[in-house]
Coordinates of N, CA and C in Angstrom, one line a residue:
Chain A
M1 N 175.6 61.4 -123.5 CA 176.1 61.9 -122.3 C 177.1 63.0 -122.5
A2 N 177.1 64.1 -121.7 CA 177.9 65.4 -121.8 C 179.2 65.1 -121.6
K3 N 180.3 65.7 -122.3 CA 181.4 65.4 -122.4 C 182.2 66.8 -122.2
F4 N 183.4 66.5 -121.4 CA 184.1 67.8 -121.4 C 185.7 67.5 -121.8
V5 N 186.2 67.7 -122.3 CA 187.7 67.6 -122.8 C 188.4 69.0 -122.4
M6 N 189.6 68.7 -121.8 CA 190.2 70.0 -121.7 C 191.8 69.7 -122.0
Q7 N 192.3 70.8 -122.6 CA 193.9 70.4 -122.9 C 194.7 71.7 -122.4
L8 N 195.5 71.6 -121.9 CA 196.4 72.6 -121.5 C 197.1 73.3 -122.7
P9 N 197.3 74.5 -122.6 CA 198.0 75.3 -123.8 C 199.3 74.8 -123.8
T10 N 199.9 74.5 -124.9 CA 201.2 74.1 -125.1 C 202.1 75.0 -124.4
E11 N 202.0 76.3 -124.3 CA 203.2 77.4 -123.6 C 203.0 76.9 -122.0
I12 N 202.0 76.6 -121.7 CA 201.8 76.2 -120.0 C 202.7 75.0 -119.8
L13 N 202.4 74.0 -120.9 CA 203.2 72.6 -120.7 C 204.6 73.0 -120.6
K14 N 205.0 73.8 -121.7 CA 206.5 74.2 -121.8 C 207.0 74.9 -120.7
D15 N 206.0 75.8 -119.9 CA 206.6 76.1 -118.8 C 206.9 75.3 -117.5
I16 N 205.7 74.6 -117.5 CA 206.1 73.4 -116.4 C 207.3 72.5 -116.7
E17 N 207.4 72.3 -118.1 CA 208.7 71.4 -118.3 C 209.9 72.2 -118.0
Y18 N 210.0 73.4 -118.4 CA 211.1 74.2 -118.0 C 211.3 74.4 -116.5
I19 N 210.4 74.4 -115.7 CA 210.6 74.2 -114.3 C 211.2 73.0 -113.8
N20 N 210.5 71.9 -114.2 CA 211.1 70.7 -113.9 C 212.3 70.5 -114.3
N21 N 212.7 70.9 -115.6 CA 214.1 70.6 -116.0 C 215.1 71.6 -115.4
N22 N 214.7 72.5 -114.8 CA 215.8 73.3 -114.1 C 215.6 73.7 -112.6
S23 N 214.8 72.6 -112.0 CA 214.6 72.8 -110.7 C 215.9 72.9 -109.9
D24 N 216.7 72.0 -110.4 CA 218.0 72.1 -109.3 C 218.5 73.3 -109.5
K25 N 218.9 73.8 -110.7 CA 219.5 75.0 -110.9 C 219.0 76.1 -109.9
I26 N 217.6 76.1 -110.2 CA 216.7 77.3 -109.6 C 216.9 77.4 -108.1
F27 N 216.9 76.2 -107.4 CA 217.1 76.2 -106.1 C 218.4 76.4 -105.6
G28 N 219.5 76.0 -106.5 CA 220.8 76.2 -106.3 C 221.2 77.7 -106.2
E29 N 220.3 78.3 -107.2 CA 220.7 79.9 -107.2 C 220.0 80.6 -106.3
M30 N 218.9 79.9 -105.6 CA 218.2 80.6 -104.4 C 219.0 80.6 -103.2
T31 N 219.6 79.3 -102.9 CA 220.6 79.3 -101.7 C 221.8 80.0 -102.0
Q32 N 222.2 80.0 -103.3 CA 223.4 81.2 -103.2 C 223.1 82.7 -103.0
A33 N 221.8 82.9 -103.6 CA 221.5 84.4 -103.2 C 221.4 84.4 -101.5
G34 N 220.8 83.5 -100.9 CA 220.7 83.8 -99.4 C 222.2 83.7 -99.0
A35 N 223.1 82.8 -99.3 CA 224.4 82.8 -98.8 C 225.2 83.8 -99.1
N36 N 224.8 84.7 -100.1 CA 225.6 86.1 -100.5 C 225.3 87.0 -99.6
V37 N 223.7 87.1 -99.3 CA 223.3 88.0 -98.3 C 224.0 87.9 -96.9
T38 N 224.2 86.5 -96.4 CA 224.8 86.3 -95.3 C 226.3 86.7 -95.1
I39 N 226.9 86.3 -96.4 CA 228.3 86.7 -96.1 C 228.5 88.0 -96.1
Q40 N 227.8 88.8 -96.6 CA 227.9 90.3 -96.4 C 227.5 90.9 -95.2
N41 N 226.6 90.2 -94.7 CA 226.2 90.3 -93.3 C 227.5 90.1 -92.1
V42 N 228.1 88.8 -92.4 CA 229.2 88.5 -91.7 C 230.3 89.4 -91.7
R43 N 230.8 89.9 -93.0 CA 231.7 91.0 -93.1 C 231.5 92.3 -92.6
S44 N 230.1 92.5 -92.4 CA 230.1 93.6 -91.7 C 229.9 93.6 -90.2
N45 N 229.6 92.5 -89.4 CA 229.5 92.2 -88.4 C 230.9 91.8 -87.7
I46 N 231.9 91.5 -88.6 CA 233.2 90.8 -88.3 C 234.1 91.7 -87.0
P47 N 234.3 90.9 -86.0 CA 235.2 91.7 -85.1 C 236.2 92.4 -85.7
K48 N 236.6 93.4 -85.0 CA 237.7 94.2 -85.6 C 239.0 93.7 -85.9
S49 N 239.3 92.9 -85.0 CA 240.7 92.2 -84.9 C 240.8 91.4 -86.2
F50 N 239.7 90.9 -86.7 CA 239.5 90.1 -87.9 C 240.1 90.9 -89.2
V51 N 239.7 91.9 -89.3 CA 239.7 92.7 -90.5 C 241.0 92.6 -91.4
D52 N 242.0 92.9 -90.6 CA 243.4 92.8 -91.3 C 243.9 91.5 -91.0
S53 N 243.4 90.7 -90.7 CA 243.9 89.3 -90.4 C 243.8 88.4 -91.6
N54 N 244.6 87.3 -91.8 CA 244.8 86.4 -93.0 C 243.5 85.5 -93.0
I55 N 242.7 85.7 -91.8 CA 241.5 84.6 -91.4 C 240.5 84.9 -92.4
M56 N 240.4 86.2 -92.9 CA 239.5 86.7 -93.8 C 239.3 85.8 -95.1
N57 N 240.7 85.4 -95.3 CA 240.7 84.7 -96.6 C 239.8 83.1 -96.5
C58 N 239.6 82.9 -95.4 CA 239.2 81.5 -95.0 C 237.5 81.6 -94.9
L59 N 237.0 83.0 -95.0 CA 235.6 83.1 -95.0 C 235.2 82.9 -96.6
K60 N 234.3 81.6 -96.6 CA 234.0 81.5 -98.1 C 232.5 80.9 -98.1
I61 N 232.2 81.0 -99.3 CA 230.8 80.2 -99.8 C 231.1 79.1 -100.5
T62 N 230.6 78.1 -100.2 CA 230.8 77.0 -101.0 C 229.9 76.9 -102.2
R63 N 230.3 75.8 -103.2 CA 229.5 75.7 -104.3 C 228.2 75.1 -103.8
V64 N 227.4 75.2 -104.8 CA 226.0 74.4 -104.4 C 226.3 73.0 -104.6
Y65 N 225.6 72.3 -103.5 CA 226.0 71.1 -103.4 C 224.6 70.1 -102.8
K66 N 224.5 69.0 -103.1 CA 223.2 68.2 -102.8 C 223.8 67.3 -101.6
T67 N 222.9 67.2 -100.5 CA 223.0 66.3 -99.4 C 222.5 64.8 -99.7
P68 N 223.4 64.0 -99.8 CA 223.1 62.5 -100.4 C 221.7 62.1 -99.5
S69 N 221.6 62.2 -98.3 CA 220.6 61.8 -97.4 C 219.1 62.2 -97.9
D70 N 218.9 63.4 -98.1 CA 217.8 64.0 -98.2 C 217.5 64.7 -99.7
Q71 N 218.8 64.4 -100.4 CA 218.8 65.4 -101.8 C 218.5 66.8 -101.7
G72 N 218.7 67.3 -100.6 CA 218.5 68.7 -100.4 C 219.6 69.6 -101.0
I73 N 219.3 70.7 -101.4 CA 220.3 71.4 -102.1 C 220.7 72.8 -101.3
N74 N 221.8 72.8 -101.0 CA 222.7 73.6 -100.0 C 223.8 74.7 -100.3
T75 N 223.8 75.7 -100.0 CA 225.3 76.3 -100.0 C 225.6 76.8 -98.6
K76 N 226.8 76.7 -98.5 CA 227.1 77.1 -97.0 C 228.2 78.3 -96.9
V77 N 228.1 78.9 -95.9 CA 229.0 80.0 -95.5 C 230.0 79.7 -94.3
G78 N 230.9 80.1 -94.3 CA 231.7 79.6 -93.2 C 233.2 79.9 -93.2
F79 N 233.8 79.7 -92.2 CA 235.6 79.8 -92.3 C 236.1 78.4 -92.5
F80 N 236.6 78.4 -93.4 CA 237.3 76.9 -94.0 C 238.6 76.9 -94.1
G81 N 239.6 75.9 -93.6 CA 240.9 75.6 -93.6 C 241.7 76.3 -92.8
Y82 N 242.8 76.6 -92.8 CA 243.7 77.3 -92.1 C 244.2 78.6 -92.3
F83 N 244.7 79.4 -91.4 CA 245.4 80.7 -91.8 C 246.8 81.0 -91.0
T84 N 247.6 81.7 -91.4 CA 248.9 82.0 -90.6 C 248.6 83.2 -89.9
N85 N 248.7 83.2 -88.8 CA 248.3 84.4 -87.8 C 249.6 85.2 -87.7
K86 N 249.3 86.3 -87.1 CA 250.5 87.4 -87.0 C 251.8 86.9 -86.5
N87 N 251.7 85.9 -85.5 CA 252.8 85.1 -85.1 C 253.4 84.1 -85.9
G88 N 253.1 84.1 -87.3 CA 253.5 83.0 -88.2 C 253.0 81.7 -87.7
V89 N 252.1 81.6 -86.9 CA 251.5 80.3 -86.7 C 250.3 79.7 -87.6
K90 N 250.5 78.6 -88.0 CA 249.4 78.1 -88.9 C 248.3 77.8 -87.7
T91 N 247.0 78.3 -88.0 CA 245.9 78.4 -87.1 C 244.5 77.7 -87.7
P92 N 243.8 76.9 -87.4 CA 242.6 76.5 -87.9 C 241.5 77.6 -88.0
A93 N 240.9 78.3 -88.9 CA 240.1 79.3 -88.9 C 238.9 78.8 -88.2
P94 N 238.2 77.8 -88.2 CA 237.1 77.4 -87.6 C 237.3 77.6 -86.1
L95 N 238.4 77.3 -85.6 CA 238.5 77.3 -84.3 C 238.7 78.6 -83.6
V96 N 239.1 79.4 -84.3 CA 239.2 80.8 -83.9 C 238.1 81.6 -83.9
A97 N 237.3 81.2 -84.9 CA 235.9 81.8 -85.3 C 234.7 81.6 -83.9
N98 N 235.0 80.2 -83.9 CA 234.3 79.5 -82.8 C 234.8 80.2 -81.3
V99 N 236.0 80.6 -81.1 CA 236.0 81.1 -79.9 C 235.6 82.5 -79.7
F100 N 235.5 83.4 -80.9 CA 234.9 84.6 -80.8 C 233.3 84.6 -80.8
E101 N 232.8 83.5 -81.5 CA 231.5 83.3 -81.4 C 230.9 83.0 -80.1
Y102 N 231.4 82.1 -79.6 CA 230.7 81.5 -78.1 C 231.6 81.7 -77.1
G103 N 232.7 82.3 -77.1 CA 233.7 82.9 -76.1 C 234.4 81.5 -75.3
S104 N 234.9 81.7 -74.4 CA 235.7 80.5 -73.5 C 235.7 81.3 -72.0
S105 N 236.3 80.4 -71.1 CA 236.1 80.8 -69.8 C 237.2 82.1 -69.6
K106 N 238.1 82.2 -70.6 CA 239.0 83.5 -70.2 C 238.6 84.7 -71.4
F107 N 238.0 84.2 -72.4 CA 237.9 85.2 -73.4 C 236.2 85.6 -73.7
T108 N 236.0 86.8 -73.6 CA 234.4 87.2 -73.7 C 234.2 87.4 -75.1
K109 N 233.0 86.6 -75.3 CA 232.4 86.4 -76.7 C 232.0 87.5 -77.5
Q110 N 232.3 87.6 -78.9 CA 231.9 88.5 -79.8 C 231.1 87.9 -81.0
P111 N 229.9 87.7 -80.5 CA 229.3 86.9 -81.3 C 229.0 87.9 -83.0
F112 N 229.2 87.3 -84.1 CA 229.1 87.9 -85.2 C 228.6 87.1 -86.3
F113 N 228.6 85.8 -86.0 CA 228.3 84.9 -87.2 C 226.7 84.4 -87.2
R114 N 226.1 84.1 -85.9 CA 224.9 83.7 -85.8 C 223.7 85.0 -86.4
R115 N 224.3 86.2 -85.6 CA 223.4 87.5 -85.9 C 223.6 87.7 -87.2
S116 N 224.6 87.3 -88.2 CA 224.3 87.5 -89.5 C 223.3 86.7 -90.3
F117 N 222.7 85.9 -89.7 CA 221.7 84.9 -90.5 C 220.2 86.0 -90.4
K118 N 220.0 86.8 -91.1 CA 218.8 87.7 -90.9 C 217.6 87.1 -92.0
K119 N 216.9 86.3 -91.5 CA 215.9 85.6 -92.0 C 215.1 86.3 -93.1
A120 N 214.4 87.5 -92.9 CA 213.7 88.2 -93.7 C 214.7 88.6 -94.7
Q121 N 215.7 89.2 -94.7 CA 216.7 89.6 -95.7 C 217.0 88.4 -96.7
I122 N 217.3 87.2 -95.9 CA 217.7 86.1 -96.8 C 216.3 85.5 -97.5
E123 N 215.5 85.4 -96.9 CA 214.2 85.1 -97.7 C 214.0 85.9 -99.0
K124 N 213.9 87.4 -98.6 CA 213.9 88.2 -99.8 C 214.7 87.9 -100.9
A125 N 216.0 87.7 -100.8 CA 217.0 87.5 -101.8 C 216.7 86.3 -102.2
M126 N 216.2 85.2 -101.8 CA 216.1 83.8 -102.4 C 214.8 84.0 -103.4
L127 N 213.9 84.8 -102.8 CA 212.6 84.9 -103.5 C 212.9 85.7 -104.9
E128 N 213.8 86.6 -104.9 CA 214.2 87.1 -106.0 C 214.8 86.4 -107.0
A129 N 215.6 85.6 -106.5 CA 216.4 84.7 -107.4 C 215.5 83.8 -108.2
Q130 N 214.5 83.1 -107.1 CA 213.5 82.3 -107.7 C 212.9 82.8 -108.8
K131 N 212.4 84.0 -108.8 CA 211.6 84.7 -110.0 C 212.6 84.9 -111.3
R132 N 213.9 85.4 -110.8 CA 214.9 85.4 -111.9 C 215.1 84.4 -112.6
F133 N 215.4 83.0 -111.8 CA 216.1 81.7 -112.4 C 214.7 81.1 -113.0
S134 N 213.6 81.1 -112.4 CA 212.4 80.8 -113.4 C 211.8 81.5 -114.4
R135 N 212.4 82.5 -114.8 CA 211.9 83.5 -115.7 C 210.4 83.9 -115.5
G136 N 210.6 84.2 -114.3 CA 209.3 85.0 -113.8 C 208.2 84.1 -113.3
L137 N 208.4 82.6 -113.6 CA 207.4 81.7 -113.4 C 206.9 81.4 -112.2
L138 N 208.0 81.5 -111.3 CA 207.8 81.1 -109.9 C 207.9 82.6 -109.3
S139 N 207.0 82.9 -108.3 CA 207.1 84.2 -107.8 C 206.4 83.9 -106.3
E140 N 206.4 84.9 -105.8 CA 205.7 85.1 -104.0 C 204.5 84.6 -104.4
Chain B
M1 N 215.4 93.1 -68.3 CA 215.6 91.7 -68.7 C 216.7 90.7 -67.8
N2 N 217.8 91.7 -67.3 CA 218.8 91.1 -66.6 C 218.2 91.0 -65.1
N3 N 217.2 92.0 -64.7 CA 216.7 91.9 -63.5 C 215.8 90.4 -63.5
E4 N 215.2 90.4 -64.5 CA 214.2 89.2 -64.5 C 215.2 87.9 -64.6
L5 N 216.0 87.9 -65.1 CA 217.0 86.5 -65.2 C 217.7 86.3 -63.9
Q6 N 218.1 87.5 -63.1 CA 218.7 87.2 -62.0 C 217.7 86.7 -61.0
T7 N 216.3 86.9 -61.2 CA 215.2 86.6 -60.3 C 214.9 85.0 -60.3
I8 N 215.1 85.0 -62.0 CA 214.7 83.4 -62.4 C 215.8 82.5 -61.7
F9 N 217.1 83.1 -61.7 CA 218.1 82.1 -61.2 C 218.8 82.4 -60.1
T10 N 217.8 83.0 -59.2 CA 218.3 82.9 -57.6 C 218.3 81.8 -57.1
N11 N 219.3 81.6 -56.4 CA 219.5 79.9 -55.8 C 219.5 78.9 -56.9
F12 N 219.8 79.3 -57.8 CA 219.6 77.9 -58.9 C 220.6 76.8 -58.4
A13 N 220.1 75.7 -58.3 CA 220.7 74.7 -58.0 C 220.3 73.3 -58.8
V14 N 221.3 72.6 -58.9 CA 221.2 71.0 -60.0 C 221.6 70.1 -59.0
E15 N 220.6 69.2 -58.6 CA 221.0 68.2 -57.6 C 221.4 68.3 -56.3
G16 N 221.0 69.5 -55.9 CA 221.4 70.1 -54.6 C 222.6 70.9 -54.5
V17 N 223.5 71.2 -55.9 CA 224.6 71.8 -55.5 C 224.2 73.2 -56.5
T18 N 224.2 74.3 -55.8 CA 224.0 75.5 -56.3 C 225.1 76.1 -57.2
I19 N 224.4 76.7 -58.2 CA 225.4 77.0 -59.4 C 225.1 78.3 -59.5
P20 N 226.2 79.3 -59.5 CA 226.3 80.6 -59.6 C 225.8 81.0 -61.1
V21 N 225.1 82.0 -61.4 CA 224.8 82.5 -62.6 C 224.9 84.0 -62.6
S22 N 225.7 84.5 -63.7 CA 226.0 86.0 -63.7 C 226.2 86.5 -65.0
F23 N 226.0 87.8 -65.1 CA 225.9 88.4 -66.4 C 227.3 88.8 -66.9
L24 N 227.5 88.3 -68.1 CA 228.8 88.6 -68.8 C 229.9 87.7 -68.4
K25 N 230.1 88.0 -66.9 CA 231.5 87.3 -66.3 C 231.3 86.8 -65.2
Y26 N 232.1 86.0 -64.7 CA 232.1 85.1 -63.7 C 233.4 85.2 -63.0
T27 N 233.4 86.1 -61.9 CA 234.7 85.9 -61.0 C 235.0 85.5 -59.7
G28 N 233.9 84.5 -59.4 CA 234.0 83.7 -58.3 C 234.7 82.5 -58.3
R29 N 234.9 81.5 -57.4 CA 235.9 80.3 -57.3 C 235.1 79.1 -57.8
S30 N 233.8 79.0 -58.0 CA 233.1 77.7 -58.4 C 233.8 77.3 -59.8
T31 N 233.9 75.9 -59.9 CA 234.3 75.4 -61.2 C 232.9 75.3 -62.2
T32 N 232.1 75.3 -61.7 CA 230.7 75.1 -62.4 C 229.9 76.4 -62.3
Y33 N 229.7 77.2 -63.5 CA 228.9 78.3 -63.6 C 228.2 78.6 -64.8
I34 N 227.6 79.6 -64.7 CA 226.7 79.9 -66.0 C 226.7 81.5 -66.0
T35 N 227.3 82.0 -67.3 CA 227.1 83.5 -67.7 C 226.0 83.6 -68.7
Y36 N 225.6 84.7 -68.8 CA 224.5 85.1 -69.8 C 224.6 86.4 -70.1
Q37 N 224.2 86.6 -71.5 CA 224.3 88.0 -72.2 C 223.5 88.0 -73.6
E38 N 223.0 89.2 -73.5 CA 222.1 89.4 -74.8 C 223.0 89.4 -75.9
I39 N 222.6 88.6 -77.1 CA 223.4 88.6 -78.3 C 222.8 89.6 -79.3
Q40 N 221.4 89.7 -79.7 CA 220.9 90.6 -80.5 C 219.3 90.7 -80.1
D41 N 218.8 91.8 -80.8 CA 217.3 92.1 -80.8 C 216.9 92.1 -82.1
D42 N 215.5 91.4 -82.5 CA 215.4 91.4 -83.8 C 213.7 92.0 -83.7
T43 N 213.4 92.8 -84.8 CA 212.0 93.2 -85.3 C 211.0 92.1 -85.3
S44 N 210.2 92.0 -84.4 CA 209.1 91.1 -84.5 C 207.7 91.5 -85.1
F45 N 207.1 92.5 -84.2 CA 205.9 93.2 -84.8 C 205.8 94.7 -85.0
S46 N 205.5 95.1 -86.1 CA 205.5 96.7 -86.3 C 203.9 97.0 -86.7
A47 N 203.7 98.2 -86.4 CA 202.2 98.7 -86.5 C 202.4 100.3 -86.2
D48 N 201.4 100.7 -87.2 CA 201.3 102.4 -87.2 C 202.9 103.0 -87.5
D49 N 203.6 102.4 -88.4 CA 205.0 103.1 -88.4 C 205.8 102.9 -87.1
D50 N 205.7 102.1 -86.3 CA 206.2 101.7 -85.2 C 206.4 100.5 -84.5
L51 N 207.5 100.2 -83.8 CA 207.9 99.0 -83.5 C 206.8 98.6 -82.2
Q52 N 206.1 97.5 -82.3 CA 205.4 97.0 -81.0 C 205.9 96.0 -80.3
A53 N 206.6 95.1 -80.8 CA 207.1 94.0 -80.3 C 208.5 93.6 -80.7
Y54 N 209.5 93.1 -80.3 CA 210.6 92.5 -80.5 C 211.2 91.1 -80.1
V55 N 211.9 90.5 -80.6 CA 212.5 89.4 -79.8 C 213.9 89.4 -79.6
T56 N 214.1 89.0 -78.4 CA 215.4 89.4 -77.9 C 216.2 88.1 -77.6
Y57 N 217.2 87.8 -78.0 CA 218.1 86.7 -78.0 C 219.1 86.6 -76.8
Y58 N 219.2 85.7 -76.1 CA 220.1 85.7 -75.1 C 221.0 84.5 -75.0
D59 N 222.2 84.5 -74.7 CA 223.1 83.3 -74.7 C 223.3 82.8 -73.4
F60 N 223.4 81.7 -73.0 CA 223.6 81.3 -71.5 C 224.7 80.1 -71.8
D61 N 225.8 80.7 -71.2 CA 227.4 79.8 -71.3 C 227.2 79.0 -70.0
I62 N 227.2 77.6 -70.2 CA 227.8 76.8 -69.2 C 229.0 76.4 -69.1
Y63 N 229.5 76.6 -67.9 CA 230.9 76.0 -67.9 C 231.2 75.0 -66.8
S64 N 231.8 73.9 -66.9 CA 232.0 72.8 -66.1 C 233.0 72.1 -66.3
K65 N 233.6 71.5 -65.2 CA 234.8 70.7 -65.5 C 234.5 69.2 -65.5
G66 N 233.1 68.8 -65.3 CA 232.3 67.6 -65.2 C 231.1 67.6 -66.2
N67 N 230.3 66.7 -66.0 CA 229.3 66.4 -66.7 C 228.3 67.5 -66.5
Y68 N 227.9 68.1 -67.8 CA 226.9 69.2 -67.6 C 225.5 68.8 -68.2
L69 N 225.4 67.8 -68.6 CA 224.1 67.3 -69.1 C 222.6 67.8 -68.1
K70 N 223.0 67.3 -66.9 CA 221.7 68.0 -66.1 C 221.7 69.1 -65.8
I71 N 222.6 70.0 -65.9 CA 222.6 71.4 -66.0 C 221.7 72.1 -67.2
I72 N 222.3 71.6 -68.2 CA 221.5 72.1 -69.2 C 220.0 71.6 -69.4
E73 N 219.7 70.5 -68.8 CA 218.1 70.3 -69.0 C 217.5 71.2 -67.8
S74 N 218.4 71.4 -66.8 CA 217.7 72.3 -65.9 C 217.3 73.7 -66.1
V75 N 218.4 74.3 -67.0 CA 218.6 75.7 -67.5 C 217.3 75.7 -68.5
K76 N 217.2 74.6 -69.3 CA 216.1 74.6 -70.4 C 214.7 74.7 -69.8
E77 N 214.5 73.8 -68.6 CA 213.5 73.7 -67.9 C 213.0 75.1 -67.2
I78 N 214.0 75.7 -66.6 CA 213.8 77.0 -65.6 C 213.1 78.1 -66.7
L79 N 213.9 78.1 -67.6 CA 213.9 79.3 -68.7 C 212.5 79.1 -69.3
K80 N 212.1 77.6 -69.9 CA 210.9 77.5 -70.6 C 209.7 77.8 -69.8
A81 N 209.9 77.3 -68.3 CA 208.8 77.8 -67.5 C 208.6 79.2 -67.3
N82 N 209.5 80.0 -67.7 CA 209.4 81.5 -67.5 C 209.2 82.1 -69.0
G83 N 209.0 81.5 -69.8 CA 208.5 82.0 -71.3 C 209.7 82.3 -72.4
W84 N 210.7 81.5 -72.1 CA 211.6 81.8 -72.8 C 211.6 80.4 -73.8
I85 N 212.1 80.6 -75.2 CA 212.1 79.7 -76.1 C 213.5 79.3 -76.7
W86 N 213.9 78.0 -76.4 CA 215.2 77.5 -76.9 C 215.4 77.7 -78.3
Q87 N 216.3 78.2 -78.6 CA 217.0 78.2 -80.1 C 217.9 77.1 -80.7
P88 N 217.4 75.7 -80.8 CA 218.5 74.8 -81.1 C 219.4 75.4 -82.2
S89 N 219.1 76.2 -83.4 CA 220.0 76.4 -84.4 C 221.1 77.6 -84.0
M90 N 220.7 78.0 -82.8 CA 221.7 79.1 -82.4 C 222.6 78.5 -81.1
T91 N 222.2 77.3 -80.8 CA 222.9 76.7 -79.7 C 224.4 76.0 -80.3
S92 N 225.4 76.2 -79.2 CA 226.5 75.7 -79.8 C 226.5 74.1 -79.6
Q93 N 227.8 73.8 -80.3 CA 228.3 72.4 -80.1 C 228.9 72.2 -78.7
D94 N 229.2 70.8 -78.3 CA 229.9 70.8 -76.8 C 231.4 71.3 -77.4
L95 N 231.6 72.0 -76.1 CA 233.1 72.8 -76.4 C 233.9 72.4 -75.3
Y96 N 235.2 72.1 -75.6 CA 236.2 71.9 -74.4 C 237.4 72.8 -74.7
E97 N 237.9 73.2 -73.5 CA 239.1 73.9 -73.4 C 240.2 73.3 -73.2
E98 N 241.3 73.0 -73.8 CA 242.4 72.2 -73.6 C 243.2 72.7 -72.3
D99 N 243.3 74.2 -72.3 CA 244.1 74.7 -71.3 C 243.5 74.7 -70.0
T100 N 242.4 74.9 -70.0 CA 241.4 75.3 -68.5 C 241.0 73.7 -68.1
G101 N 240.6 73.0 -69.1 CA 239.8 71.7 -68.5 C 238.3 71.9 -68.5
Y102 N 237.9 73.3 -69.0 CA 236.6 73.5 -69.0 C 235.8 72.9 -70.1
Y103 N 234.6 72.2 -69.7 CA 233.9 72.0 -70.9 C 232.6 73.0 -71.0
H104 N 232.2 73.4 -72.1 CA 231.5 74.7 -72.2 C 230.4 74.3 -73.4
K105 N 229.1 74.8 -72.9 CA 228.1 74.7 -74.0 C 227.4 76.1 -73.8
T106 N 227.0 76.5 -75.1 CA 226.3 77.8 -75.1 C 224.8 77.3 -75.7
L107 N 223.9 77.8 -74.6 CA 222.5 77.7 -75.1 C 221.9 79.0 -75.5
C108 N 221.3 79.1 -76.5 CA 220.4 80.4 -77.1 C 218.9 80.3 -76.8
F109 N 218.3 81.3 -76.3 CA 216.9 81.4 -75.7 C 216.5 82.9 -76.4
A110 N 215.4 82.6 -76.8 CA 214.6 83.9 -77.0 C 213.3 84.2 -76.4
K111 N 212.9 85.5 -76.3 CA 211.8 85.7 -75.7 C 211.1 87.4 -76.3
I112 N 209.9 87.1 -76.5 CA 209.3 88.2 -77.2 C 208.9 89.5 -75.9
K113 N 209.3 90.5 -76.4 CA 209.1 91.7 -75.5 C 208.1 92.9 -76.2
E114 N 207.4 93.3 -75.4 CA 206.7 94.3 -75.9 C 207.4 95.7 -75.7
E115 N 207.4 96.6 -76.9 CA 207.9 97.9 -76.8 C 207.1 98.8 -76.4
N116 N 207.6 99.8 -75.2 CA 206.5 100.9 -74.6 C 206.7 102.0 -75.7
N117 N 205.6 102.1 -76.4 CA 205.6 103.4 -77.3 C 204.8 104.4 -76.7
N118 N 204.6 104.4 -75.3 CA 203.9 105.7 -74.9 C 204.8 106.9 -74.3
G119 N 206.2 107.0 -74.9 CA 206.9 107.9 -74.5 C 207.8 107.7 -73.7

């Protein structure tokens, strides 16, 4: 009876092992690359009144983290914590950002956050990071 | 686009109550109203070194001093029937204004528009 035995070359096995052992790091770096693109866009779209305000210190990227429910790997971009406004009042930064983003019955909105998520730009940065951190093993 | 929206929302009513819908700002006296505005355009289809079609995103802000859930459903229904696509990821959480007593919800919708390249 004809028989065929195939053995994967050691190099390919090592490559697969590398991807398997480093997948969390690769995915983490990918989300960070996407977050970096987004935060740059947020900075360029930001309302004028934010530019010289202490609120800019609250615009941050989180560390890479895993969501316990689905083991998803994430990096967040957002306004976190409090800042002292020009009247010396301690103010929650997400609240102020929210008012600018969605407006109110008295205040015309100036959306700047949602428009900073440019899918094509983010995807491109993530794929570049994927290639870089997988030593070129994973590409488009 | 604004003309299209004004036509869609002509005599817009929920459970028999007419709800004013206006562009950017509302200056009337109703305590339940909707404002809308474009928030961005995004490239969609390009060919022959030119833009063929794009996606336009609009925010619809519902303001009410009472329960607005039925209004949300009606807005979604009427816009969907007219070719608009709801964007859940760009829609706001439920908002409340302490000083005015208004509940507020922003719904984001998108529509693909063809670009006229004939001059």
